[in-house]
Short mmCIF file of C-alpha atoms in Angstrom, two decimals:
data_model
loop_
_atom_site.label_atom_id
_atom_site.label_comp_id
_atom_site.label_asym_id
_atom_site.label_seq_id
_atom_site.Cartn_x
_atom_site.Cartn_y
_atom_site.Cartn_z
CA MET A 1 -8.34 26.69 21.56
CA GLU A 2 -4.37 27.26 21.44
CA PRO A 3 -3.16 27.60 18.11
CA ASP A 4 -0.72 24.67 18.19
CA ARG A 5 -3.68 22.25 18.67
CA ILE A 6 -5.60 24.38 16.00
CA LYS A 7 -2.40 23.29 13.62
CA ARG A 8 -2.11 19.72 14.99
CA LYS A 9 -6.19 19.19 13.64
CA GLU A 10 -5.49 21.16 10.71
CA VAL A 11 -2.59 18.61 9.71
CA ALA A 12 -4.84 16.04 10.69
CA PHE A 13 -7.69 16.99 8.62
CA PHE A 14 -5.59 17.49 6.06
CA GLY A 15 -3.94 14.05 6.20
CA ARG A 16 -6.96 12.33 6.75
CA ILE A 17 -8.76 13.84 3.40
CA THR A 18 -5.74 13.11 1.34
CA ALA A 19 -5.70 9.27 2.85
CA GLY A 20 -9.06 9.39 1.69
CA ILE A 21 -8.42 10.59 -1.97
CA THR A 22 -5.35 7.98 -2.20
CA HIS A 23 -8.06 4.86 -1.71
CA GLU A 24 -9.87 6.69 -4.39
CA ILE A 25 -7.31 6.62 -6.81
CA LYS A 26 -6.37 3.01 -5.95
CA ASN A 27 -9.72 2.12 -6.81
CA VAL A 28 -8.90 4.18 -10.11
CA LEU A 29 -5.77 2.50 -10.83
CA ALA A 30 -7.68 -0.91 -9.94
CA ILE A 31 -10.37 -0.60 -12.66
CA ILE A 32 -7.53 0.92 -15.23
CA GLN A 33 -5.50 -2.38 -14.05
CA GLU A 34 -7.98 -4.78 -14.84
CA SER A 35 -9.55 -3.16 -18.38
CA ALA A 36 -5.94 -3.15 -19.27
CA GLY A 37 -5.56 -6.60 -18.41
CA LEU A 38 -8.38 -7.85 -20.10
CA MET A 39 -7.17 -6.74 -23.21
CA GLU A 40 -4.11 -8.53 -22.69
CA ASP A 41 -5.80 -11.93 -22.04
CA VAL A 42 -7.86 -11.09 -25.37
CA LEU A 43 -4.74 -10.40 -27.06
CA GLU A 44 -3.34 -13.80 -25.52
CA VAL A 45 -5.99 -15.61 -26.91
CA ILE A 46 -5.85 -14.25 -30.49
CA GLU A 47 -1.92 -14.59 -30.36
CA ASP A 48 -1.49 -15.89 -33.81
CA SER A 49 -3.98 -13.76 -35.67
CA ALA A 50 -2.00 -10.56 -36.90
CA PHE A 51 -4.04 -7.28 -36.92
CA ALA A 52 -2.86 -3.97 -38.13
CA HIS A 53 -0.89 -2.25 -35.97
CA LYS A 54 -0.66 -5.18 -33.35
CA ASP A 55 2.75 -4.21 -31.80
CA LYS A 56 1.86 -0.71 -30.94
CA PHE A 57 -1.22 -2.27 -29.35
CA ILE A 58 1.16 -4.65 -27.18
CA LYS A 59 3.81 -1.65 -26.13
CA SER A 60 0.84 0.66 -25.16
CA LEU A 61 -0.71 -2.15 -23.04
CA ASP A 62 2.66 -2.38 -21.59
CA ARG A 63 2.99 1.31 -20.93
CA ILE A 64 -0.18 1.24 -19.19
CA ARG A 65 1.04 -1.63 -17.12
CA ARG A 66 4.20 -0.10 -15.99
CA GLN A 67 2.47 3.44 -15.28
CA ILE A 68 0.13 1.60 -13.10
CA GLN A 69 2.26 0.39 -11.02
CA ARG A 70 4.11 3.49 -10.85
CA GLY A 71 0.65 5.04 -9.59
CA ILE A 72 0.78 2.12 -7.04
CA ASP A 73 3.74 2.87 -6.18
CA ILE A 74 3.39 6.82 -5.79
CA THR A 75 -0.39 6.24 -4.17
CA THR A 76 0.98 4.08 -1.49
CA CYS A 77 3.76 6.22 -0.83
CA LEU A 78 1.11 9.34 -0.47
CA ASN A 79 -1.28 6.92 1.65
CA TRP A 80 1.78 6.24 4.12
CA PHE A 81 2.46 10.16 4.38
CA ALA A 82 -1.09 11.24 4.78
CA HIS A 83 -1.34 8.75 7.88
CA SER A 84 1.61 10.39 9.61
CA PRO A 85 -0.44 12.83 11.69
CA ASP A 86 -2.40 9.96 13.05
CA ARG A 87 -0.14 9.35 16.01
CA THR A 88 2.62 10.90 18.03
CA PRO A 89 5.02 9.95 18.92
CA VAL A 90 5.46 7.07 17.42
CA SER A 91 8.12 4.64 16.74
CA LEU A 92 9.67 4.90 13.50
CA ASP A 93 12.05 2.88 11.59
CA LEU A 94 14.82 5.28 10.08
CA ASN A 95 15.57 3.27 6.95
CA GLU A 96 11.19 3.22 6.40
CA THR A 97 11.13 6.75 6.64
CA SER A 98 14.35 7.57 4.66
CA GLN A 99 12.80 4.93 1.65
CA GLN A 100 9.48 6.78 1.65
CA MET A 101 10.85 10.15 1.60
CA VAL A 102 12.81 9.25 -1.48
CA LEU A 103 9.94 8.38 -3.37
CA LEU A 104 7.84 11.48 -2.35
CA ALA A 105 11.11 13.77 -3.08
CA SER A 106 12.22 12.08 -6.20
CA ARG A 107 10.50 14.41 -8.49
CA PHE A 108 12.10 17.37 -6.97
CA ALA A 109 15.29 15.78 -7.20
CA ARG A 110 14.61 14.91 -10.96
CA LEU A 111 13.77 18.27 -11.80
CA LYS A 112 17.77 19.12 -10.91
CA ASN A 113 18.93 15.72 -12.61
CA VAL A 114 19.78 14.61 -9.15
CA ALA A 115 19.45 10.72 -8.30
CA LEU A 116 17.82 10.48 -4.66
CA GLU A 117 18.55 7.16 -2.78
CA THR A 118 19.15 5.54 0.48
CA SER A 119 21.76 3.58 2.23
CA PRO A 120 19.85 1.52 4.72
CA SER A 121 21.51 0.82 8.54
CA ASP A 122 22.13 -2.68 9.39
CA PRO A 123 20.33 -3.13 12.01
CA PRO A 124 17.69 -0.74 11.37
CA ILE A 125 17.45 2.10 13.77
CA VAL A 126 13.92 2.85 15.69
CA ILE A 127 13.34 6.04 17.43
CA THR A 128 10.10 7.48 18.92
CA SER A 129 9.47 10.70 17.12
CA ASP A 130 6.87 13.36 15.93
CA PRO A 131 6.49 11.60 11.77
CA VAL A 132 5.63 15.01 10.53
CA SER A 133 8.25 17.01 11.99
CA LEU A 134 10.85 14.09 11.16
CA GLU A 135 9.63 14.28 7.47
CA MET A 136 9.58 17.64 7.50
CA ALA A 137 13.26 17.85 8.61
CA LEU A 138 14.17 15.43 5.88
CA PHE A 139 12.65 17.05 2.95
CA GLU A 140 14.33 20.30 4.12
CA SER A 141 17.44 18.89 4.12
CA ILE A 142 17.02 17.71 0.69
CA GLU A 143 15.50 20.93 -0.32
CA ILE A 144 18.69 22.69 1.14
CA LEU A 145 21.14 20.56 -0.66
CA LEU A 146 18.95 20.90 -4.07
CA ARG A 147 18.92 24.78 -4.00
CA ALA A 148 22.76 25.00 -2.91
CA ILE A 149 23.52 22.48 -5.89
CA ASP A 150 23.74 23.47 -9.81
CA ALA A 151 22.57 20.12 -11.11
CA GLY A 152 23.62 16.46 -11.56
CA GLY A 153 25.18 13.75 -8.70
CA LYS A 154 23.36 12.11 -6.19
CA ILE A 155 21.70 12.40 -2.58
CA THR A 156 21.69 9.62 -0.07
CA LEU A 157 19.84 9.36 2.91
CA SER A 158 21.50 7.49 5.37
CA PRO A 159 20.67 6.48 9.03
CA ARG A 160 23.33 5.04 11.07
CA LYS A 161 24.64 5.31 14.92
CA VAL A 162 27.88 7.43 15.48
CA GLN A 163 29.22 7.17 19.03
CA ASP A 164 25.91 5.44 19.95
CA ARG A 165 23.65 8.81 18.79
CA CYS A 166 21.05 8.17 16.07
CA VAL A 167 21.96 10.58 13.12
CA LEU A 168 20.05 10.64 9.80
CA GLY A 169 22.82 11.71 7.28
CA ILE A 170 22.14 13.72 4.19
CA GLY A 171 24.80 13.70 1.67
CA TYR A 172 25.27 14.89 -1.36
CA GLU A 173 28.42 13.27 -4.11
CA ASN A 174 29.03 14.95 -7.55
CA ALA A 175 32.54 14.21 -8.98
CA ALA A 176 32.31 17.85 -10.68
CA LEU A 177 31.65 20.00 -7.21
CA VAL A 178 34.71 22.15 -6.70
CA LYS A 179 33.03 24.32 -4.00
CA GLU A 180 35.31 24.43 -0.76
CA ASP A 181 32.73 26.74 1.12
CA PHE A 182 29.76 24.08 0.34
CA PRO A 183 29.31 23.49 3.91
CA THR A 184 29.33 26.74 4.80
CA GLN A 185 26.93 27.49 2.04
CA ILE A 186 24.55 25.17 3.31
CA SER A 187 24.34 26.53 6.74
CA SER A 188 24.26 30.00 6.00
CA SER A 189 21.15 29.37 3.71
CA GLU A 190 17.61 31.12 4.36
CA ARG A 191 16.03 27.51 5.21
CA TRP A 192 19.18 26.36 7.62
CA ALA A 193 16.92 28.09 10.29
CA SER A 194 14.01 26.47 9.52
CA LEU A 195 15.63 23.26 9.52
CA GLN A 196 17.27 24.04 12.86
CA GLN A 197 14.28 25.28 14.68
CA THR A 198 12.47 21.60 13.30
CA LEU A 199 15.11 19.44 14.75
CA THR A 200 14.98 21.59 18.29
CA TYR A 201 11.40 20.71 18.30
CA LEU A 202 12.56 17.13 17.72
CA GLY A 203 14.89 17.28 20.56
CA GLY A 204 17.86 17.19 18.07
CA ALA A 205 20.45 19.21 16.21
CA ALA A 206 21.52 19.76 12.45
CA LYS A 207 24.83 20.04 11.57
CA THR A 208 26.93 20.37 8.38
CA PHE A 209 29.90 18.02 7.80
CA GLY A 210 32.46 18.31 4.81
CA PRO A 211 34.28 17.54 2.77
CA THR A 212 31.98 15.69 1.00
CA PRO A 213 28.87 17.84 1.86
CA GLU A 214 26.79 16.07 4.40
CA ILE A 215 23.73 17.42 6.43
CA LEU A 216 23.50 15.59 9.70
CA LEU A 217 20.61 14.91 11.56
CA TYR A 218 21.08 14.45 15.38
CA LEU A 219 17.86 12.67 16.80
CA PRO A 220 17.46 11.43 20.54
CA ASP A 221 16.01 7.53 20.87
CA SER A 222 12.97 9.25 22.21
CA ILE A 223 11.49 12.58 21.53
CA ASP A 224 10.64 12.63 25.44
CA ASN A 225 13.59 12.36 26.58
CA MET B 1 -11.89 -24.95 -12.76
CA LYS B 2 -15.34 -24.64 -14.50
CA GLU B 3 -16.60 -26.48 -11.33
CA MET B 4 -15.35 -23.41 -8.86
CA LYS B 5 -18.06 -20.77 -8.37
CA VAL B 6 -16.53 -17.33 -7.26
CA LEU B 7 -18.42 -14.22 -6.10
CA LEU B 8 -17.15 -11.16 -7.07
CA VAL B 9 -18.62 -8.35 -4.40
CA ASP B 10 -17.67 -4.62 -5.15
CA ASP B 11 -19.37 -1.27 -5.52
CA GLU B 12 -17.03 -0.75 -8.06
CA GLU B 13 -18.93 -1.73 -11.17
CA GLU B 14 -16.53 -1.45 -13.80
CA PHE B 15 -13.80 -2.72 -11.63
CA VAL B 16 -15.53 -5.72 -10.72
CA LYS B 17 -17.04 -6.31 -14.41
CA ALA B 18 -13.63 -6.56 -15.67
CA LEU B 19 -12.03 -8.90 -13.17
CA SER B 20 -15.15 -10.99 -13.81
CA GLU B 21 -14.33 -11.27 -17.41
CA ARG B 22 -11.21 -11.93 -16.59
CA MET B 23 -11.44 -14.99 -14.34
CA LYS B 24 -14.19 -16.41 -17.35
CA MET B 25 -11.64 -16.30 -19.30
CA ARG B 26 -9.78 -18.37 -17.12
CA ASP B 27 -12.41 -20.86 -16.99
CA VAL B 28 -13.60 -19.64 -13.47
CA ASP B 29 -17.42 -19.68 -13.12
CA SER B 30 -17.87 -16.04 -11.97
CA GLU B 31 -20.62 -13.93 -10.83
CA VAL B 32 -20.74 -10.08 -9.56
CA ALA B 33 -22.91 -8.19 -6.83
CA LEU B 34 -22.74 -4.83 -6.54
CA GLY B 35 -23.28 -4.46 -2.71
CA GLY B 36 -23.62 -6.25 0.30
CA GLU B 37 -26.81 -6.55 0.12
CA GLU B 38 -27.15 -7.96 -3.37
CA ALA B 39 -24.05 -10.52 -1.97
CA LEU B 40 -26.01 -11.92 0.23
CA LYS B 41 -28.94 -12.62 -1.55
CA THR B 42 -27.03 -13.81 -4.49
CA MET B 43 -25.30 -16.74 -1.64
CA ASP B 44 -28.99 -17.63 -0.75
CA GLU B 45 -29.61 -18.37 -4.21
CA LYS B 46 -26.45 -19.64 -5.71
CA LEU B 47 -23.72 -20.69 -3.08
CA PRO B 48 -20.51 -19.97 -4.10
CA ASP B 49 -17.13 -21.90 -3.28
CA VAL B 50 -15.31 -18.40 -3.04
CA MET B 51 -16.34 -15.23 -2.45
CA VAL B 52 -13.81 -12.24 -3.04
CA LEU B 53 -15.27 -9.12 -1.02
CA ASP B 54 -14.45 -5.42 -0.93
CA LEU B 55 -14.80 -3.73 2.63
CA LYS B 56 -15.99 -0.44 2.10
CA MET B 57 -19.58 -0.90 0.35
CA PRO B 58 -22.84 1.69 0.98
CA GLY B 59 -25.40 -0.29 2.54
CA ILE B 60 -24.08 -3.48 4.31
CA ASP B 61 -20.04 -2.73 4.38
CA GLY B 62 -17.61 -5.84 3.53
CA MET B 63 -17.39 -6.67 7.58
CA GLU B 64 -20.78 -7.70 7.86
CA VAL B 65 -21.00 -9.71 4.87
CA LEU B 66 -18.18 -11.51 5.97
CA ARG B 67 -19.80 -11.54 9.60
CA ARG B 68 -23.26 -12.77 8.43
CA ALA B 69 -21.75 -15.17 5.47
CA LYS B 70 -19.49 -17.02 8.18
CA LYS B 71 -22.55 -17.47 10.03
CA ALA B 72 -24.56 -19.15 7.56
CA TYR B 73 -22.32 -20.54 5.23
CA PRO B 74 -19.23 -21.57 6.92
CA GLY B 75 -17.71 -23.64 4.48
CA VAL B 76 -17.61 -20.90 2.09
CA GLN B 77 -14.20 -19.16 1.71
CA ILE B 78 -13.80 -15.55 1.81
CA ILE B 79 -11.16 -13.22 0.21
CA MET B 80 -11.08 -9.48 1.24
CA LEU B 81 -9.97 -6.98 -1.36
CA THR B 82 -10.11 -3.62 -0.17
CA GLY B 83 -8.07 -0.34 -1.20
CA HIS B 84 -9.69 1.08 2.15
CA GLY B 85 -8.08 -1.31 4.68
CA SER B 86 -6.32 -0.67 7.92
CA GLU B 87 -4.31 -3.15 10.15
CA LYS B 88 -7.29 -2.97 12.50
CA ASP B 89 -9.70 -4.04 9.62
CA GLU B 90 -7.44 -6.58 8.86
CA LYS B 91 -7.23 -8.08 12.61
CA GLU B 92 -11.10 -8.05 12.60
CA ALA B 93 -11.61 -9.72 9.12
CA ARG B 94 -9.14 -12.35 10.56
CA ARG B 95 -10.59 -12.83 13.73
CA LEU B 96 -13.86 -13.55 11.79
CA GLY B 97 -12.40 -16.00 9.87
CA VAL B 98 -11.43 -14.55 6.31
CA PHE B 99 -9.48 -17.00 4.15
CA GLU B 100 -6.87 -13.82 2.88
CA TYR B 101 -6.87 -10.07 3.14
CA LEU B 102 -5.19 -8.51 0.31
CA GLN B 103 -4.71 -4.89 -0.61
CA LYS B 104 -6.46 -3.50 -4.15
CA PRO B 105 -4.82 -3.38 -6.68
CA VAL B 106 -3.77 -7.21 -7.00
CA SER B 107 -2.43 -8.66 -10.16
CA ILE B 108 -4.95 -11.27 -11.71
CA GLU B 109 -2.03 -13.95 -10.82
CA GLN B 110 -1.99 -13.45 -7.15
CA LEU B 111 -5.79 -13.10 -6.96
CA MET B 112 -6.24 -16.21 -8.98
CA LYS B 113 -3.26 -18.35 -6.64
CA THR B 114 -5.38 -17.02 -3.91
CA VAL B 115 -8.73 -17.93 -4.93
CA THR B 116 -7.33 -21.47 -6.16
CA GLU B 117 -5.75 -21.76 -2.94
CA ALA B 118 -9.61 -20.87 -0.92
CA TYR B 119 -11.16 -23.43 -3.00
CA LYS B 120 -8.62 -25.97 -2.20
CA LYS B 121 -9.42 -25.56 1.11
CA LYS B 122 -13.00 -25.60 1.23
CA PHE B 123 -12.69 -28.95 -1.24
CA GLU B 124 -10.14 -30.66 1.76
CA ASP B 125 -12.69 -29.81 4.67
CA ALA B 126 -15.49 -31.05 2.84
CA MET B 127 -13.62 -34.24 2.07
CA SER B 128 -12.27 -34.57 5.37
CA ALA B 129 -15.68 -34.31 7.02
CA ALA B 130 -17.22 -37.00 4.67
CA ALA B 131 -14.50 -39.19 5.54
CA PHE B 132 -15.35 -38.63 9.15
CA ALA B 133 -19.37 -39.15 8.90
CA GLU B 134 -18.55 -41.95 6.68
CA SER B 135 -16.69 -44.04 9.54
CA GLY B 136 -19.46 -42.94 11.86
CA GLU B 137 -17.55 -40.09 13.37
CA PHE B 138 -20.60 -37.44 13.43
CA ASP B 139 -19.43 -34.92 15.81
CA THR B 140 -15.76 -34.58 14.20
CA ALA B 141 -17.49 -33.82 10.93
CA LYS B 142 -19.51 -31.61 12.06
CA GLU B 143 -16.56 -29.95 14.06
CA ILE B 144 -14.92 -29.40 10.62
CA LEU B 145 -17.61 -27.99 8.72
CA ASP B 146 -18.47 -25.47 11.35
CA ARG B 147 -14.53 -24.85 12.15
CA ASP B 148 -14.77 -21.30 10.27
CA LYS B 149 -18.49 -20.62 11.55
CA LYS B 150 -18.56 -17.58 13.59
#
């Protein structure tokens, strides 16, 4: 079997197992949700009767509820990601892809105290592409920016049309940033070559744009074109 | 809502028992079945108004329970509640006459709302069939009762 096909099979296998596990995690979250919910129900019934540390009990239940929701959001996102290799090429809404990547990469950004957000396009831009490679390109772009900065600021993923071409911008904003050579620094980074390779596979190109540093991913309407 | 009978079917025992307790606290008469076979047996003994059914279970899975239940007891409204569902599964469940298809975990408020709507539909169908039967339109009455039969 050709190495490329083996790699595809490996990625699909990895996705299948991960997707299965996310379903199991959802079951665990559902059990915690219902058990905590039952405690809340009981508390409501005995609302008037005070007991020691009741406030701590209520606060803990509230914390559990919030963390369950966080767990659900992460698991749903991971499930979406795990299903990426199922079909390729496929129609992708760049707003949706950007939003999911923000959720998946938020922990990496948080470690550098960077806010990660999207600026959706209106109307949404839909392209036919390879989902795994596109997600990888987005993640590589975020990673390049995070490695190049010290800390703080905001990274925004903004899909848009530039002269009828589909572009996904990954921009960095920080009032404290004074590096004039930032775009050059980005494009000479070790990971830039890897990003270019991914974009070549997708039939597009990656460029940097200043003075507000931004990585621009130029993407074809269809990977087949 | 004590008169409403709900059957909760899931192989995750801790989940379904906690859910049943919560429904009982909301005055719903809820029973538990820990698999497809047990669900079908329970239906033969005590017919529920609404069934909340998991999709992936060992033995007879949720889709098969839905198929058999809709054939034998078309009036029972069935809500699928799954953490494993795909678009294909949802499409098939809707074709088989599922009342609603929900993703696990779901809030108790949303589940109670859906269960109540399902019960209301069952009640309205029965009332309207009875009205047609009373006026001698037995074919129409039968048609209403068999509407969800697959």
